[in-house]
Amino acid sequence: MPADSAIHARAVTRVYKAKPHPVVALGGVDLDVAPGEYFGLLGPNGAGKTTLIKILTTLLLPTSGTARVAGFDVVNETAKIRRVINMVSGGEQSGYGLLTTREQLWMFSQFYGLTNRDGWRRVDELIELTGLGEQRDQKVRTLSTGQRQKLNFARGLLNDPWVLFLDEPTLGLDVAAARELREHTLGWMAAAPGRTILLTTHYMVEAELLCDRIAIVDRGKILALGTPDELRRRVQAESIFRIELDQLPADGGLGTIGALPGVLSAVRADGAGDGTSAGAAADRVALKVALADDSALTSVVNAVAGIGSNLVGLSKSEPSLEDVFVELVGRGF
């Protein structure tokens, strides 16, 4: 890929003329995606994700600002960009129902400018890659939803793009089909250095599993950008552990743990003293311990032995991307 950035955008704005007031779909977006990165865009409907993708894929002109994809300008070098990108959207039509899977892909190979020989070779490669071998001679109209989306994904790889845009690619798929499609995207990226994916999705788990970095978008602006771990730390800077013990001395056991260096707080988490239970077994004592960082856990474990207790359970409480999203946007998906 002949560029330092797969995607480079500065102050990208898109305003739609409407009455009584213009609608600002994008309000000055700055974005850099490195070659080889799996980058995610999260946001509610109407946040501006699809508008940004349309600009980056040369389907829509920006009102102002600049953007380059694979080093090419989205306004002045559209033909060059279209040769090195592709796009797959969730729920899109697969093509002509009377054609077979193999015929359908070959037709698109001709649209992308492949020779007859190279087109058939590429079609057969992608049928194998996406697991459509049993459906290669099956009419497109008879394919299941998952098989149709595999076909769309194969079509998106026909021109061997440098940058692949995935706009909610697993929309409407069952769990197994969605998992399989995600594995195909990872396999495609791993097969050659520099291949880049920009993904929009409404599935937080999908973003966490796949994306190296994520931008959260709302009302045409990027509200936060970082790795999944960096974003989660926005809502929970400390490390929180649930620790289960076989017993806890009444005289100072909890205080001993709470006074340790790096321990921010230590409280009972099993409802002791209020007649309730938070799920600990009857023969266990549960504590909720907040640490400045994970390194303080060693002293906590050592202190447990020192007060005559045995550690019988340990788990870390992690905030989710959903928590981050709700904090920034004010609502969930």
mmCIF file of C-alpha atoms in Angstrom:
data_model
loop_
_atom_site.group_PDB
_atom_site.id
_atom_site.type_symbol
_atom_site.label_atom_id
_atom_site.label_comp_id
_atom_site.label_asym_id
_atom_site.label_seq_id
_atom_site.Cartn_x
_atom_site.Cartn_y
_atom_site.Cartn_z
ATOM 1 C CA MET A 1 0.000 0.000 0.000
ATOM 2 C CA PRO A 2 1.725 3.223 -1.141
ATOM 3 C CA ALA A 3 0.753 5.384 1.836
ATOM 4 C CA ASP A 4 1.601 5.887 5.494
ATOM 5 C CA SER A 5 -2.117 5.918 6.293
ATOM 6 C CA ALA A 6 -4.758 3.629 4.859
ATOM 7 C CA ILE A 7 -7.285 6.345 5.713
ATOM 8 C CA HIS A 8 -6.464 9.979 6.480
ATOM 9 C CA ALA A 9 -9.259 12.481 7.100
ATOM 10 C CA ARG A 10 -9.085 16.048 8.325
ATOM 11 C CA ALA A 11 -12.039 18.273 9.257
ATOM 12 C CA VAL A 12 -14.403 16.260 7.036
ATOM 13 C CA THR A 13 -17.822 17.894 7.037
ATOM 14 C CA ARG A 14 -21.032 16.981 5.279
ATOM 15 C CA VAL A 15 -24.085 19.224 5.403
ATOM 16 C CA TYR A 16 -27.370 18.298 3.728
ATOM 17 C CA LYS A 17 -29.669 21.044 2.525
ATOM 18 C CA ALA A 18 -33.033 20.714 4.222
ATOM 19 C CA LYS A 19 -35.911 22.860 5.380
ATOM 20 C CA PRO A 20 -36.226 24.674 7.674
ATOM 21 C CA HIS A 21 -32.567 24.121 8.631
ATOM 22 C CA PRO A 22 -29.597 22.336 7.045
ATOM 23 C CA VAL A 23 -28.687 18.957 8.563
ATOM 24 C CA VAL A 24 -25.085 18.477 9.668
ATOM 25 C CA ALA A 25 -24.303 14.780 9.150
ATOM 26 C CA LEU A 26 -20.571 15.180 9.814
ATOM 27 C CA GLY A 27 -19.204 18.069 11.830
ATOM 28 C CA GLY A 28 -15.462 18.049 11.200
ATOM 29 C CA VAL A 29 -14.103 14.509 11.533
ATOM 30 C CA ASP A 30 -10.382 13.829 11.956
ATOM 31 C CA LEU A 31 -9.353 10.212 11.490
ATOM 32 C CA ASP A 32 -6.224 8.181 10.790
ATOM 33 C CA VAL A 33 -6.262 4.431 10.162
ATOM 34 C CA ALA A 34 -2.936 2.679 9.700
ATOM 35 C CA PRO A 35 -2.299 0.012 7.057
ATOM 36 C CA GLY A 36 -2.989 -3.420 8.521
ATOM 37 C CA GLU A 37 -5.404 -2.081 11.133
ATOM 38 C CA TYR A 38 -8.858 -3.475 11.888
ATOM 39 C CA PHE A 39 -10.664 -0.261 12.789
ATOM 40 C CA GLY A 40 -14.186 0.019 14.173
ATOM 41 C CA LEU A 41 -16.806 2.780 14.101
ATOM 42 C CA LEU A 42 -19.507 2.574 16.766
ATOM 43 C CA GLY A 43 -22.468 4.878 17.013
ATOM 44 C CA PRO A 44 -26.261 5.025 17.128
ATOM 45 C CA ASN A 45 -28.354 5.295 13.980
ATOM 46 C CA GLY A 46 -27.923 8.727 12.447
ATOM 47 C CA ALA A 47 -24.513 9.266 14.071
ATOM 48 C CA GLY A 48 -22.788 9.849 10.720
ATOM 49 C CA LYS A 49 -21.014 6.492 10.279
ATOM 50 C CA THR A 50 -22.522 5.634 6.901
ATOM 51 C CA THR A 51 -22.042 9.202 5.645
ATOM 52 C CA LEU A 52 -18.348 8.982 6.500
ATOM 53 C CA ILE A 53 -18.017 5.627 4.741
ATOM 54 C CA LYS A 54 -19.775 6.987 1.648
ATOM 55 C CA ILE A 55 -17.272 9.853 1.508
ATOM 56 C CA LEU A 56 -14.291 7.532 1.963
ATOM 57 C CA THR A 57 -15.588 5.192 -0.735
ATOM 58 C CA THR A 58 -16.137 8.120 -3.169
ATOM 59 C CA LEU A 59 -19.921 7.714 -3.201
ATOM 60 C CA LEU A 60 -20.464 11.141 -1.645
ATOM 61 C CA LEU A 61 -18.522 14.384 -1.754
ATOM 62 C CA PRO A 62 -17.598 16.135 1.491
ATOM 63 C CA THR A 63 -18.957 19.626 1.968
ATOM 64 C CA SER A 64 -15.551 20.642 3.280
ATOM 65 C CA GLY A 65 -12.382 19.069 4.618
ATOM 66 C CA THR A 66 -10.008 16.578 3.036
ATOM 67 C CA ALA A 67 -9.753 12.794 3.004
ATOM 68 C CA ARG A 68 -7.357 10.335 1.424
ATOM 69 C CA VAL A 69 -7.692 6.565 1.090
ATOM 70 C CA ALA A 70 -4.558 4.537 0.323
ATOM 71 C CA GLY A 71 -2.879 7.873 -0.398
ATOM 72 C CA PHE A 72 -5.464 9.030 -2.970
ATOM 73 C CA ASP A 73 -7.743 12.041 -2.610
ATOM 74 C CA VAL A 74 -11.454 11.209 -2.370
ATOM 75 C CA VAL A 75 -12.446 14.198 -4.522
ATOM 76 C CA ASN A 76 -9.822 14.295 -7.249
ATOM 77 C CA GLU A 77 -8.630 10.680 -7.491
ATOM 78 C CA THR A 78 -11.831 8.666 -7.257
ATOM 79 C CA ALA A 79 -10.916 6.218 -10.029
ATOM 80 C CA LYS A 80 -7.647 5.328 -8.309
ATOM 81 C CA ILE A 81 -9.409 4.773 -4.993
ATOM 82 C CA ARG A 82 -12.085 2.550 -6.483
ATOM 83 C CA ARG A 83 -9.455 0.204 -7.873
ATOM 84 C CA VAL A 84 -8.006 -0.488 -4.409
ATOM 85 C CA ILE A 85 -11.092 -0.578 -2.164
ATOM 86 C CA ASN A 86 -14.318 -2.524 -1.819
ATOM 87 C CA MET A 87 -17.355 -2.444 0.411
ATOM 88 C CA VAL A 88 -19.721 -5.013 1.900
ATOM 89 C CA SER A 89 -22.944 -3.986 3.633
ATOM 90 C CA GLY A 90 -25.241 -6.056 5.801
ATOM 91 C CA GLY A 91 -28.582 -6.932 4.248
ATOM 92 C CA GLU A 92 -27.598 -5.898 0.721
ATOM 93 C CA GLN A 93 -28.972 -7.703 -2.307
ATOM 94 C CA SER A 94 -26.746 -10.511 -3.541
ATOM 95 C CA GLY A 95 -27.397 -9.957 -7.243
ATOM 96 C CA TYR A 96 -29.398 -11.900 -9.806
ATOM 97 C CA GLY A 97 -31.342 -14.847 -8.414
ATOM 98 C CA LEU A 98 -31.293 -16.784 -11.694
ATOM 99 C CA LEU A 99 -27.491 -17.013 -11.685
ATOM 100 C CA THR A 100 -25.536 -19.589 -9.746
ATOM 101 C CA THR A 101 -23.084 -18.578 -7.026
ATOM 102 C CA ARG A 102 -20.154 -19.108 -9.384
ATOM 103 C CA GLU A 103 -21.803 -17.223 -12.262
ATOM 104 C CA GLN A 104 -22.711 -14.341 -9.973
ATOM 105 C CA LEU A 105 -19.142 -13.879 -8.787
ATOM 106 C CA TRP A 106 -17.755 -14.180 -12.308
ATOM 107 C CA MET A 107 -20.121 -11.436 -13.485
ATOM 108 C CA PHE A 108 -18.782 -9.105 -10.797
ATOM 109 C CA SER A 109 -15.221 -10.052 -11.697
ATOM 110 C CA GLN A 110 -15.921 -8.623 -15.149
ATOM 111 C CA PHE A 111 -17.324 -5.433 -13.618
ATOM 112 C CA TYR A 112 -14.030 -5.109 -11.695
ATOM 113 C CA GLY A 113 -12.010 -5.486 -14.882
ATOM 114 C CA LEU A 114 -10.518 -8.945 -14.396
ATOM 115 C CA THR A 115 -9.725 -10.965 -17.494
ATOM 116 C CA ASN A 116 -11.873 -13.991 -18.237
ATOM 117 C CA ARG A 117 -9.135 -16.393 -17.080
ATOM 118 C CA ASP A 118 -8.213 -14.430 -13.947
ATOM 119 C CA GLY A 119 -11.883 -13.924 -13.140
ATOM 120 C CA TRP A 120 -12.690 -17.639 -13.021
ATOM 121 C CA ARG A 121 -9.504 -18.353 -11.046
ATOM 122 C CA ARG A 122 -10.346 -15.663 -8.494
ATOM 123 C CA VAL A 123 -13.964 -16.817 -8.246
ATOM 124 C CA ASP A 124 -12.947 -20.382 -7.439
ATOM 125 C CA GLU A 125 -10.416 -19.175 -4.858
ATOM 126 C CA LEU A 126 -13.043 -17.104 -3.044
ATOM 127 C CA ILE A 127 -15.676 -19.830 -3.162
ATOM 128 C CA GLU A 128 -13.171 -22.042 -1.368
ATOM 129 C CA LEU A 129 -12.175 -19.288 1.074
ATOM 130 C CA THR A 130 -15.749 -18.493 2.116
ATOM 131 C CA GLY A 131 -16.914 -22.102 2.370
ATOM 132 C CA LEU A 132 -19.405 -21.884 -0.493
ATOM 133 C CA GLY A 133 -18.119 -24.972 -2.281
ATOM 134 C CA GLU A 134 -21.375 -26.902 -1.883
ATOM 135 C CA GLN A 135 -23.326 -23.894 -3.190
ATOM 136 C CA ARG A 136 -21.062 -23.092 -6.158
ATOM 137 C CA ASP A 137 -23.660 -24.283 -8.714
ATOM 138 C CA GLN A 138 -26.715 -23.360 -6.639
ATOM 139 C CA LYS A 139 -29.045 -20.555 -7.782
ATOM 140 C CA VAL A 140 -28.529 -17.372 -5.763
ATOM 141 C CA ARG A 141 -32.258 -17.124 -5.031
ATOM 142 C CA THR A 142 -32.111 -20.413 -3.126
ATOM 143 C CA LEU A 143 -29.265 -19.396 -0.805
ATOM 144 C CA SER A 144 -29.888 -18.802 2.879
ATOM 145 C CA THR A 145 -29.320 -15.372 4.439
ATOM 146 C CA GLY A 146 -25.936 -16.452 5.774
ATOM 147 C CA GLN A 147 -24.884 -17.920 2.445
ATOM 148 C CA ARG A 148 -25.943 -14.751 0.635
ATOM 149 C CA GLN A 149 -23.790 -12.663 2.962
ATOM 150 C CA LYS A 150 -20.845 -14.996 2.370
ATOM 151 C CA LEU A 151 -21.430 -14.400 -1.329
ATOM 152 C CA ASN A 152 -21.420 -10.639 -0.736
ATOM 153 C CA PHE A 153 -18.179 -10.953 1.207
ATOM 154 C CA ALA A 154 -16.593 -12.984 -1.607
ATOM 155 C CA ARG A 155 -17.729 -10.338 -4.084
ATOM 156 C CA GLY A 156 -16.027 -7.696 -1.913
ATOM 157 C CA LEU A 157 -12.695 -9.479 -2.229
ATOM 158 C CA LEU A 158 -12.751 -10.075 -5.987
ATOM 159 C CA ASN A 159 -10.549 -7.083 -6.804
ATOM 160 C CA ASP A 160 -8.130 -7.913 -3.943
ATOM 161 C CA PRO A 161 -8.698 -4.538 -2.223
ATOM 162 C CA TRP A 162 -6.173 -2.776 -0.017
ATOM 163 C CA VAL A 163 -8.933 -1.273 2.131
ATOM 164 C CA LEU A 164 -12.192 -3.111 2.788
ATOM 165 C CA PHE A 165 -15.202 -1.268 4.217
ATOM 166 C CA LEU A 166 -17.669 -3.423 6.158
ATOM 167 C CA ASP A 167 -20.928 -1.646 6.991
ATOM 168 C CA GLU A 168 -22.756 -3.842 9.542
ATOM 169 C CA PRO A 169 -21.754 -7.004 7.624
ATOM 170 C CA THR A 170 -23.336 -9.452 10.108
ATOM 171 C CA LEU A 171 -26.709 -7.691 10.254
ATOM 172 C CA GLY A 172 -29.491 -10.293 10.374
ATOM 173 C CA LEU A 173 -27.153 -13.293 10.525
ATOM 174 C CA ASP A 174 -27.494 -16.053 13.093
ATOM 175 C CA VAL A 175 -24.712 -16.594 15.631
ATOM 176 C CA ALA A 176 -22.921 -19.310 13.668
ATOM 177 C CA ALA A 177 -23.001 -17.430 10.360
ATOM 178 C CA ALA A 178 -21.823 -14.197 12.005
ATOM 179 C CA ARG A 179 -18.931 -16.009 13.685
ATOM 180 C CA GLU A 180 -17.906 -17.610 10.411
ATOM 181 C CA LEU A 181 -17.958 -14.282 8.579
ATOM 182 C CA ARG A 182 -15.837 -12.668 11.299
ATOM 183 C CA GLU A 183 -13.288 -15.474 10.970
ATOM 184 C CA HIS A 184 -13.162 -14.920 7.199
ATOM 185 C CA THR A 185 -12.348 -11.223 7.687
ATOM 186 C CA LEU A 186 -9.511 -12.041 10.068
ATOM 187 C CA GLY A 187 -8.165 -14.698 7.724
ATOM 188 C CA TRP A 188 -8.249 -12.308 4.778
ATOM 189 C CA MET A 189 -6.308 -9.657 6.714
ATOM 190 C CA ALA A 190 -3.731 -12.150 7.976
ATOM 191 C CA ALA A 191 -3.017 -13.451 4.462
ATOM 192 C CA ALA A 192 -1.192 -10.269 3.369
ATOM 193 C CA PRO A 193 0.446 -7.433 5.327
ATOM 194 C CA GLY A 194 -1.152 -4.017 5.008
ATOM 195 C CA ARG A 195 -4.702 -5.143 4.324
ATOM 196 C CA THR A 196 -7.025 -2.831 6.219
ATOM 197 C CA ILE A 197 -10.641 -3.041 7.362
ATOM 198 C CA LEU A 198 -12.953 -0.281 8.529
ATOM 199 C CA LEU A 199 -15.968 -1.815 10.253
ATOM 200 C CA THR A 200 -19.233 -0.289 11.404
ATOM 201 C CA THR A 201 -21.322 -2.438 13.695
ATOM 202 C CA HIS A 202 -24.053 -2.280 16.311
ATOM 203 C CA TYR A 203 -22.679 -5.366 18.048
ATOM 204 C CA MET A 204 -20.342 -4.387 20.875
ATOM 205 C CA VAL A 205 -18.961 -7.916 21.241
ATOM 206 C CA GLU A 206 -18.087 -7.945 17.548
ATOM 207 C CA ALA A 207 -16.138 -4.706 17.903
ATOM 208 C CA GLU A 208 -14.287 -5.969 20.985
ATOM 209 C CA LEU A 209 -13.361 -9.249 19.304
ATOM 210 C CA LEU A 210 -12.141 -7.785 16.029
ATOM 211 C CA CYS A 211 -10.979 -4.207 16.295
ATOM 212 C CA ASP A 212 -7.497 -2.930 17.082
ATOM 213 C CA ARG A 213 -8.933 0.538 17.693
ATOM 214 C CA ILE A 214 -12.453 1.916 17.892
ATOM 215 C CA ALA A 215 -13.989 5.354 17.390
ATOM 216 C CA ILE A 216 -17.311 6.166 19.038
ATOM 217 C CA VAL A 217 -19.302 8.563 16.873
ATOM 218 C CA ASP A 218 -22.442 10.572 17.624
ATOM 219 C CA ARG A 219 -24.057 13.604 16.013
ATOM 220 C CA GLY A 220 -21.398 13.750 13.340
ATOM 221 C CA LYS A 221 -18.416 13.920 15.696
ATOM 222 C CA ILE A 222 -15.917 11.442 17.121
ATOM 223 C CA LEU A 223 -16.422 11.431 20.885
ATOM 224 C CA ALA A 224 -13.658 8.963 21.791
ATOM 225 C CA LEU A 225 -10.998 6.934 20.008
ATOM 226 C CA GLY A 226 -8.645 4.245 21.262
ATOM 227 C CA THR A 227 -8.099 0.545 21.793
ATOM 228 C CA PRO A 228 -10.922 -1.354 23.539
ATOM 229 C CA ASP A 229 -8.850 -1.371 26.761
ATOM 230 C CA GLU A 230 -8.196 2.370 26.534
ATOM 231 C CA LEU A 231 -11.890 3.082 26.057
ATOM 232 C CA ARG A 232 -12.892 0.847 28.960
ATOM 233 C CA ARG A 233 -10.495 2.704 31.240
ATOM 234 C CA ARG A 234 -12.514 5.858 30.609
ATOM 235 C CA VAL A 235 -15.298 4.511 32.841
ATOM 236 C CA GLN A 236 -13.214 2.457 35.280
ATOM 237 C CA ALA A 237 -9.673 3.562 35.961
ATOM 238 C CA GLU A 238 -9.204 1.243 38.947
ATOM 239 C CA SER A 239 -9.031 -2.566 38.929
ATOM 240 C CA ILE A 240 -11.958 -4.194 40.731
ATOM 241 C CA PHE A 241 -11.789 -7.810 41.921
ATOM 242 C CA ARG A 242 -14.297 -10.092 43.569
ATOM 243 C CA ILE A 243 -12.452 -12.249 46.077
ATOM 244 C CA GLU A 244 -14.073 -15.239 47.779
ATOM 245 C CA LEU A 245 -12.619 -16.605 51.045
ATOM 246 C CA ASP A 246 -13.479 -19.610 53.157
ATOM 247 C CA GLN A 247 -13.665 -17.324 56.203
ATOM 248 C CA LEU A 248 -12.934 -13.771 57.332
ATOM 249 C CA PRO A 249 -11.811 -12.990 60.889
ATOM 250 C CA ALA A 250 -14.221 -10.627 62.595
ATOM 251 C CA ASP A 251 -11.441 -8.664 64.239
ATOM 252 C CA GLY A 252 -9.588 -6.682 61.623
ATOM 253 C CA GLY A 253 -9.469 -8.988 58.631
ATOM 254 C CA LEU A 254 -11.251 -6.596 56.298
ATOM 255 C CA GLY A 255 -9.377 -3.627 57.716
ATOM 256 C CA THR A 256 -6.027 -5.345 57.131
ATOM 257 C CA ILE A 257 -6.816 -5.831 53.437
ATOM 258 C CA GLY A 258 -8.193 -2.306 53.062
ATOM 259 C CA ALA A 259 -5.032 -0.760 54.545
ATOM 260 C CA LEU A 260 -2.657 -2.391 52.068
ATOM 261 C CA PRO A 261 -0.675 -0.179 49.645
ATOM 262 C CA GLY A 262 -2.504 0.107 46.333
ATOM 263 C CA VAL A 263 -5.878 -0.926 47.805
ATOM 264 C CA LEU A 264 -8.439 1.842 47.276
ATOM 265 C CA SER A 265 -11.306 0.096 49.068
ATOM 266 C CA ALA A 266 -12.344 -3.308 50.389
ATOM 267 C CA VAL A 267 -15.961 -4.106 51.288
ATOM 268 C CA ARG A 268 -18.127 -7.157 51.816
ATOM 269 C CA ALA A 269 -19.885 -8.186 48.596
ATOM 270 C CA ASP A 270 -22.078 -10.978 49.916
ATOM 271 C CA GLY A 271 -24.726 -8.906 51.659
ATOM 272 C CA ALA A 272 -23.411 -9.689 55.142
ATOM 273 C CA GLY A 273 -25.189 -7.744 57.813
ATOM 274 C CA ASP A 274 -28.247 -6.782 55.716
ATOM 275 C CA GLY A 275 -29.957 -10.156 55.338
ATOM 276 C CA THR A 276 -29.235 -10.400 51.617
ATOM 277 C CA SER A 277 -26.904 -12.441 49.472
ATOM 278 C CA ALA A 278 -25.003 -11.412 46.349
ATOM 279 C CA GLY A 279 -24.432 -14.945 45.125
ATOM 280 C CA ALA A 280 -21.625 -16.231 47.351
ATOM 281 C CA ALA A 281 -21.920 -19.815 48.497
ATOM 282 C CA ALA A 282 -23.111 -20.291 52.098
ATOM 283 C CA ASP A 283 -19.626 -21.354 53.232
ATOM 284 C CA ARG A 284 -17.841 -18.459 51.542
ATOM 285 C CA VAL A 285 -17.200 -14.797 52.259
ATOM 286 C CA ALA A 286 -17.150 -12.487 49.236
ATOM 287 C CA LEU A 287 -15.203 -9.233 49.107
ATOM 288 C CA LYS A 288 -15.163 -6.470 46.511
ATOM 289 C CA VAL A 289 -11.675 -4.966 46.377
ATOM 290 C CA ALA A 290 -10.719 -1.907 44.295
ATOM 291 C CA LEU A 291 -7.018 -1.600 43.416
ATOM 292 C CA ALA A 292 -5.041 1.261 41.944
ATOM 293 C CA ASP A 293 -3.689 -1.295 39.443
ATOM 294 C CA ASP A 294 -3.384 -5.054 39.053
ATOM 295 C CA SER A 295 0.079 -5.185 40.653
ATOM 296 C CA ALA A 296 -1.467 -4.632 44.104
ATOM 297 C CA LEU A 297 -3.266 -7.989 43.855
ATOM 298 C CA THR A 298 -0.165 -9.889 44.990
ATOM 299 C CA SER A 299 -0.126 -8.142 48.382
ATOM 300 C CA VAL A 300 -3.859 -8.798 48.783
ATOM 301 C CA VAL A 301 -3.392 -12.538 48.180
ATOM 302 C CA ASN A 302 -0.494 -12.635 50.638
ATOM 303 C CA ALA A 303 -2.569 -10.762 53.243
ATOM 304 C CA VAL A 304 -5.394 -13.288 52.898
ATOM 305 C CA ALA A 305 -3.016 -16.049 53.984
ATOM 306 C CA GLY A 306 -1.704 -13.839 56.759
ATOM 307 C CA ILE A 307 -5.130 -13.426 58.377
ATOM 308 C CA GLY A 308 -5.720 -17.173 58.336
ATOM 309 C CA SER A 309 -8.108 -17.345 55.367
ATOM 310 C CA ASN A 310 -7.979 -19.411 52.197
ATOM 311 C CA LEU A 311 -8.649 -17.965 48.760
ATOM 312 C CA VAL A 312 -11.385 -20.021 47.071
ATOM 313 C CA GLY A 313 -12.478 -17.696 44.263
ATOM 314 C CA LEU A 314 -11.108 -14.737 42.303
ATOM 315 C CA SER A 315 -12.553 -12.801 39.378
ATOM 316 C CA LYS A 316 -11.979 -9.387 37.846
ATOM 317 C CA SER A 317 -14.806 -6.991 37.096
ATOM 318 C CA GLU A 318 -14.339 -5.437 33.649
ATOM 319 C CA PRO A 319 -16.416 -2.585 32.228
ATOM 320 C CA SER A 320 -17.760 -3.258 28.743
ATOM 321 C CA LEU A 321 -17.755 -1.134 25.608
ATOM 322 C CA GLU A 322 -21.479 -0.785 26.220
ATOM 323 C CA ASP A 323 -20.658 1.018 29.487
ATOM 324 C CA VAL A 324 -18.319 3.358 27.616
ATOM 325 C CA PHE A 325 -20.895 3.948 24.901
ATOM 326 C CA VAL A 326 -23.657 4.795 27.376
ATOM 327 C CA GLU A 327 -21.402 7.194 29.269
ATOM 328 C CA LEU A 328 -20.432 9.070 26.080
ATOM 329 C CA VAL A 329 -23.650 8.962 24.101
ATOM 330 C CA GLY A 330 -26.117 8.931 26.980
ATOM 331 C CA ARG A 331 -27.996 5.880 25.743
ATOM 332 C CA GLY A 332 -27.385 2.322 24.606
ATOM 333 C CA PHE A 333 -27.947 0.751 21.218
#
